[in-house]
Amino acid sequence: MDTLVAEFGIACEACHGPGRAHVEANANPLRRYQLYRGDEPDATIVEPSRLRAARSAEVCGQCHGITVTKAEYIDSENTLGAAFEPGKNLFARCILVPEGESSFWSDGQVRVSGREYNGLVVSPCFQHGDEERTMTCLSCHQMHKQEDDPRSLEEWSVNQTTQDGASDQACTQCHVQYQDPARVVEHTHHGEGSTSCYDCHMPHTVYGLMKSIRTH
């Protein structure tokens, strides 16, 4: 074996794609200032939150999905590594392992650690949304803690959620009728403030016998 490692862990390009053109273009401080002052995205780099819903989720699904490389690409990926680039179609070179295989419990729950993408793509909030309102990973999660987030870094890092993503606002941003506490009581048959959307729609389950987290 002659293995060379360029980067350890999950580095920038895993989510933002190849960065050489981005670095070279933004060596110009005037360009950086114009981008900062404007509303247009920087075309030299991928920003997952600006992608269409399916493509955005696939950025996370490259690692958090149970996938199998298509036969014609196995040799090249074994030699050169995964060829997926954020913003492109994840399933051009692989397939998503369907429910019923050995990676799932008999009730359809994923039993392998860290594979929440498989749960997301079969959820009604992903399947029946539109481009304005479709649940993706970034509906609740963020990979960089925001400056105005009052939580400590340690608290935020447990689930890497947005501030709204840690509360019922993750659901009511789309299901606006349940911003009314009376509608929540009617819907849940529980007293106001005594339960959350997550308790019924994302109950805790065991992944990989490592810990209990909310099903996706």
mmCIF file of C-alpha atoms in Angstrom:
data_model
loop_
_atom_site.group_PDB
_atom_site.id
_atom_site.type_symbol
_atom_site.label_atom_id
_atom_site.label_comp_id
_atom_site.label_asym_id
_atom_site.label_seq_id
_atom_site.Cartn_x
_atom_site.Cartn_y
_atom_site.Cartn_z
ATOM 1 C CA MET A 1 0.000 0.000 0.000
ATOM 2 C CA ASP A 2 1.207 3.512 -0.802
ATOM 3 C CA THR A 3 -1.476 5.773 0.649
ATOM 4 C CA LEU A 4 -1.091 9.546 0.611
ATOM 5 C CA VAL A 5 -3.390 11.685 2.749
ATOM 6 C CA ALA A 6 -4.012 15.292 1.706
ATOM 7 C CA GLU A 7 -6.517 16.280 4.375
ATOM 8 C CA PHE A 8 -7.657 14.693 7.612
ATOM 9 C CA GLY A 9 -11.319 14.554 8.552
ATOM 10 C CA ILE A 10 -14.130 16.403 6.804
ATOM 11 C CA ALA A 11 -12.486 19.363 5.126
ATOM 12 C CA CYS A 12 -13.928 22.333 3.207
ATOM 13 C CA GLU A 13 -14.090 20.683 -0.222
ATOM 14 C CA ALA A 14 -16.252 17.806 1.042
ATOM 15 C CA CYS A 15 -19.194 20.218 1.232
ATOM 16 C CA HIS A 16 -18.121 23.136 -0.971
ATOM 17 C CA GLY A 17 -16.455 21.315 -3.859
ATOM 18 C CA PRO A 18 -13.065 21.993 -5.474
ATOM 19 C CA GLY A 19 -11.674 25.252 -4.141
ATOM 20 C CA ARG A 20 -8.689 26.152 -6.343
ATOM 21 C CA ALA A 21 -10.659 28.539 -8.586
ATOM 22 C CA HIS A 22 -12.273 30.112 -5.522
ATOM 23 C CA VAL A 23 -8.944 30.787 -3.844
ATOM 24 C CA GLU A 24 -7.361 32.187 -6.989
ATOM 25 C CA ALA A 25 -10.323 34.437 -7.850
ATOM 26 C CA ASN A 26 -10.620 35.839 -4.358
ATOM 27 C CA ALA A 27 -6.986 36.768 -4.065
ATOM 28 C CA ASN A 28 -8.347 40.026 -5.472
ATOM 29 C CA PRO A 29 -9.625 42.065 -2.468
ATOM 30 C CA LEU A 30 -11.873 44.177 -4.718
ATOM 31 C CA ARG A 31 -13.720 41.052 -5.825
ATOM 32 C CA ARG A 32 -14.202 39.963 -2.221
ATOM 33 C CA TYR A 33 -15.588 43.379 -1.294
ATOM 34 C CA GLN A 34 -18.021 43.383 -4.223
ATOM 35 C CA LEU A 35 -19.292 39.924 -3.268
ATOM 36 C CA TYR A 36 -19.682 40.994 0.354
ATOM 37 C CA ARG A 37 -21.706 44.047 -0.648
ATOM 38 C CA GLY A 38 -23.884 42.222 -3.186
ATOM 39 C CA ASP A 39 -26.510 39.500 -3.102
ATOM 40 C CA GLU A 40 -25.156 37.302 -5.884
ATOM 41 C CA PRO A 41 -23.510 33.994 -4.960
ATOM 42 C CA ASP A 42 -19.849 33.373 -5.662
ATOM 43 C CA ALA A 43 -19.885 31.167 -8.765
ATOM 44 C CA THR A 44 -16.399 29.822 -8.000
ATOM 45 C CA ILE A 45 -17.551 27.729 -5.017
ATOM 46 C CA VAL A 46 -20.567 25.641 -3.981
ATOM 47 C CA GLU A 47 -22.735 26.904 -1.125
ATOM 48 C CA PRO A 48 -25.026 23.971 -0.148
ATOM 49 C CA SER A 49 -27.741 26.247 1.247
ATOM 50 C CA ARG A 50 -28.171 27.818 -2.215
ATOM 51 C CA LEU A 51 -28.585 24.505 -4.047
ATOM 52 C CA ARG A 52 -31.932 23.003 -5.031
ATOM 53 C CA ALA A 53 -33.378 20.875 -2.230
ATOM 54 C CA ALA A 54 -32.398 17.448 -3.573
ATOM 55 C CA ARG A 55 -28.858 18.521 -4.475
ATOM 56 C CA SER A 56 -28.394 20.208 -1.099
ATOM 57 C CA ALA A 57 -29.373 17.042 0.768
ATOM 58 C CA GLU A 58 -27.097 14.936 -1.433
ATOM 59 C CA VAL A 59 -24.094 16.891 -0.160
ATOM 60 C CA CYS A 60 -24.820 15.385 3.250
ATOM 61 C CA GLY A 61 -26.019 12.087 1.781
ATOM 62 C CA GLN A 62 -22.580 11.338 0.312
ATOM 63 C CA CYS A 63 -21.544 10.365 3.851
ATOM 64 C CA HIS A 64 -24.830 10.099 5.749
ATOM 65 C CA GLY A 65 -26.516 7.735 3.285
ATOM 66 C CA ILE A 66 -26.149 3.995 2.760
ATOM 67 C CA THR A 67 -24.934 3.840 -0.819
ATOM 68 C CA VAL A 68 -23.292 1.300 -3.113
ATOM 69 C CA THR A 69 -20.998 2.266 -5.987
ATOM 70 C CA LYS A 70 -22.264 1.230 -9.415
ATOM 71 C CA ALA A 71 -20.275 -1.699 -10.829
ATOM 72 C CA GLU A 72 -18.717 0.264 -13.692
ATOM 73 C CA TYR A 73 -17.136 2.765 -11.270
ATOM 74 C CA ILE A 74 -15.825 0.416 -8.566
ATOM 75 C CA ASP A 75 -12.277 0.102 -9.959
ATOM 76 C CA SER A 76 -11.793 3.850 -10.430
ATOM 77 C CA GLU A 77 -13.178 4.688 -6.992
ATOM 78 C CA ASN A 78 -11.027 2.035 -5.329
ATOM 79 C CA THR A 79 -7.996 3.591 -7.020
ATOM 80 C CA LEU A 80 -8.787 7.303 -6.998
ATOM 81 C CA GLY A 81 -11.431 7.635 -4.289
ATOM 82 C CA ALA A 82 -14.986 8.920 -4.517
ATOM 83 C CA ALA A 83 -15.528 11.262 -7.468
ATOM 84 C CA PHE A 84 -18.651 13.042 -6.169
ATOM 85 C CA GLU A 85 -18.541 16.836 -6.200
ATOM 86 C CA PRO A 86 -21.071 18.892 -4.209
ATOM 87 C CA GLY A 87 -23.735 20.382 -6.433
ATOM 88 C CA LYS A 88 -23.665 17.467 -8.859
ATOM 89 C CA ASN A 89 -25.855 14.338 -8.906
ATOM 90 C CA LEU A 90 -24.750 11.988 -6.139
ATOM 91 C CA PHE A 91 -26.446 9.052 -7.826
ATOM 92 C CA ALA A 92 -24.636 9.313 -11.149
ATOM 93 C CA ARG A 93 -22.075 6.839 -9.793
ATOM 94 C CA CYS A 94 -23.855 5.103 -6.919
ATOM 95 C CA ILE A 95 -27.271 3.870 -5.780
ATOM 96 C CA LEU A 96 -29.063 4.375 -2.472
ATOM 97 C CA VAL A 97 -29.500 1.100 -0.607
ATOM 98 C CA PRO A 98 -33.266 0.499 -0.325
ATOM 99 C CA GLU A 99 -35.243 -0.356 2.790
ATOM 100 C CA GLY A 100 -35.360 -4.075 3.491
ATOM 101 C CA GLU A 101 -31.624 -4.707 3.197
ATOM 102 C CA SER A 102 -29.456 -5.752 6.144
ATOM 103 C CA SER A 103 -28.802 -2.122 7.160
ATOM 104 C CA PHE A 104 -32.426 -1.700 8.303
ATOM 105 C CA TRP A 105 -34.530 -2.985 11.160
ATOM 106 C CA SER A 106 -37.652 -4.960 10.209
ATOM 107 C CA ASP A 107 -39.853 -1.852 10.685
ATOM 108 C CA GLY A 108 -37.837 0.128 8.130
ATOM 109 C CA GLN A 109 -35.684 2.108 10.561
ATOM 110 C CA VAL A 110 -32.031 2.529 9.626
ATOM 111 C CA ARG A 111 -29.880 0.591 12.081
ATOM 112 C CA VAL A 112 -26.487 1.842 10.893
ATOM 113 C CA SER A 113 -24.885 4.818 12.628
ATOM 114 C CA GLY A 114 -24.887 8.183 10.895
ATOM 115 C CA ARG A 115 -27.108 7.309 7.918
ATOM 116 C CA GLU A 116 -29.921 9.802 8.444
ATOM 117 C CA TYR A 117 -30.156 10.645 4.732
ATOM 118 C CA ASN A 118 -31.961 7.357 4.087
ATOM 119 C CA GLY A 119 -34.642 8.410 6.555
ATOM 120 C CA LEU A 120 -34.897 11.955 5.186
ATOM 121 C CA VAL A 121 -35.597 10.961 1.585
ATOM 122 C CA VAL A 122 -38.604 8.782 2.490
ATOM 123 C CA SER A 123 -40.145 11.417 4.771
ATOM 124 C CA PRO A 124 -43.277 13.290 3.586
ATOM 125 C CA CYS A 125 -41.619 16.645 4.311
ATOM 126 C CA PHE A 126 -38.924 15.846 1.746
ATOM 127 C CA GLN A 127 -41.039 14.000 -0.817
ATOM 128 C CA HIS A 128 -44.024 16.350 -0.931
ATOM 129 C CA GLY A 129 -42.357 19.731 -0.562
ATOM 130 C CA ASP A 130 -41.540 22.227 -3.278
ATOM 131 C CA GLU A 131 -38.428 24.288 -3.949
ATOM 132 C CA GLU A 132 -39.606 26.981 -1.537
ATOM 133 C CA ARG A 133 -40.495 24.618 1.290
ATOM 134 C CA THR A 134 -38.825 21.218 1.261
ATOM 135 C CA MET A 135 -37.187 19.745 4.324
ATOM 136 C CA THR A 136 -33.481 19.165 3.818
ATOM 137 C CA CYS A 137 -30.647 18.639 6.264
ATOM 138 C CA LEU A 138 -30.092 22.398 6.393
ATOM 139 C CA SER A 139 -33.687 23.013 7.496
ATOM 140 C CA CYS A 140 -32.505 22.069 10.976
ATOM 141 C CA HIS A 141 -28.720 21.716 10.899
ATOM 142 C CA GLN A 142 -25.778 24.027 10.288
ATOM 143 C CA MET A 143 -22.137 23.093 9.907
ATOM 144 C CA HIS A 144 -20.749 26.366 11.253
ATOM 145 C CA LYS A 145 -21.971 27.880 14.526
ATOM 146 C CA GLN A 146 -23.349 31.377 13.917
ATOM 147 C CA GLU A 147 -21.942 34.372 15.782
ATOM 148 C CA ASP A 148 -25.332 35.328 17.247
ATOM 149 C CA ASP A 149 -25.978 31.820 18.639
ATOM 150 C CA PRO A 150 -25.935 32.129 22.458
ATOM 151 C CA ARG A 151 -25.226 28.431 22.998
ATOM 152 C CA SER A 152 -21.738 27.340 23.925
ATOM 153 C CA LEU A 153 -19.693 25.605 21.258
ATOM 154 C CA GLU A 154 -19.946 22.375 23.242
ATOM 155 C CA GLU A 155 -23.752 22.597 23.473
ATOM 156 C CA TRP A 156 -24.163 23.444 19.784
ATOM 157 C CA SER A 157 -21.807 20.693 18.617
ATOM 158 C CA VAL A 158 -23.923 17.864 20.067
ATOM 159 C CA ASN A 159 -26.391 17.976 17.156
ATOM 160 C CA GLN A 160 -25.131 20.973 15.135
ATOM 161 C CA THR A 161 -28.637 22.403 14.824
ATOM 162 C CA THR A 162 -29.647 25.958 14.064
ATOM 163 C CA GLN A 163 -31.306 27.792 16.941
ATOM 164 C CA ASP A 164 -34.734 27.166 15.367
ATOM 165 C CA GLY A 165 -33.761 23.617 14.476
ATOM 166 C CA ALA A 166 -33.511 22.737 18.139
ATOM 167 C CA SER A 167 -37.146 23.712 18.734
ATOM 168 C CA ASP A 168 -40.622 23.292 17.230
ATOM 169 C CA GLN A 169 -39.846 26.250 14.975
ATOM 170 C CA ALA A 170 -38.035 23.761 12.756
ATOM 171 C CA CYS A 171 -41.481 22.349 11.931
ATOM 172 C CA THR A 172 -43.657 25.457 12.202
ATOM 173 C CA GLN A 173 -41.537 27.364 9.667
ATOM 174 C CA CYS A 174 -43.546 25.326 7.123
ATOM 175 C CA HIS A 175 -46.492 24.011 9.159
ATOM 176 C CA VAL A 176 -47.507 27.529 10.115
ATOM 177 C CA GLN A 177 -50.913 26.504 11.492
ATOM 178 C CA TYR A 178 -49.144 25.027 14.507
ATOM 179 C CA GLN A 179 -47.650 28.348 15.496
ATOM 180 C CA ASP A 180 -51.029 28.736 17.261
ATOM 181 C CA PRO A 181 -50.739 27.012 20.696
ATOM 182 C CA ALA A 182 -54.454 26.143 20.631
ATOM 183 C CA ARG A 183 -53.972 24.213 17.376
ATOM 184 C CA VAL A 184 -51.054 22.350 18.921
ATOM 185 C CA VAL A 185 -53.166 21.260 21.911
ATOM 186 C CA GLU A 186 -55.932 20.149 19.565
ATOM 187 C CA HIS A 187 -53.466 18.241 17.396
ATOM 188 C CA THR A 188 -51.452 16.537 20.145
ATOM 189 C CA HIS A 189 -54.093 16.056 22.869
ATOM 190 C CA HIS A 190 -51.436 17.213 25.317
ATOM 191 C CA GLY A 191 -51.285 20.350 27.419
ATOM 192 C CA GLU A 192 -49.610 23.462 26.058
ATOM 193 C CA GLY A 193 -45.838 23.244 26.292
ATOM 194 C CA SER A 194 -45.859 19.653 27.577
ATOM 195 C CA THR A 195 -44.563 18.021 24.409
ATOM 196 C CA SER A 196 -42.849 18.858 21.114
ATOM 197 C CA CYS A 197 -43.270 17.969 17.455
ATOM 198 C CA TYR A 198 -40.144 15.840 17.736
ATOM 199 C CA ASP A 199 -41.556 13.604 20.451
ATOM 200 C CA CYS A 200 -44.070 12.033 18.046
ATOM 201 C CA HIS A 201 -42.654 12.711 14.590
ATOM 202 C CA MET A 202 -38.966 12.120 15.383
ATOM 203 C CA PRO A 203 -38.947 9.773 18.384
ATOM 204 C CA HIS A 204 -35.646 8.509 19.732
ATOM 205 C CA THR A 205 -34.271 5.333 18.208
ATOM 206 C CA VAL A 206 -30.994 3.455 18.546
ATOM 207 C CA TYR A 207 -28.496 3.754 15.685
ATOM 208 C CA GLY A 208 -25.749 1.173 15.541
ATOM 209 C CA LEU A 209 -26.151 0.410 19.257
ATOM 210 C CA MET A 210 -23.982 3.452 19.940
ATOM 211 C CA LYS A 211 -26.505 5.929 21.295
ATOM 212 C CA SER A 212 -30.132 6.954 21.076
ATOM 213 C CA ILE A 213 -30.911 9.841 18.720
ATOM 214 C CA ARG A 214 -34.046 11.073 16.976
ATOM 215 C CA THR A 215 -35.071 9.107 13.918
ATOM 216 C CA HIS A 216 -34.907 10.970 10.627
#
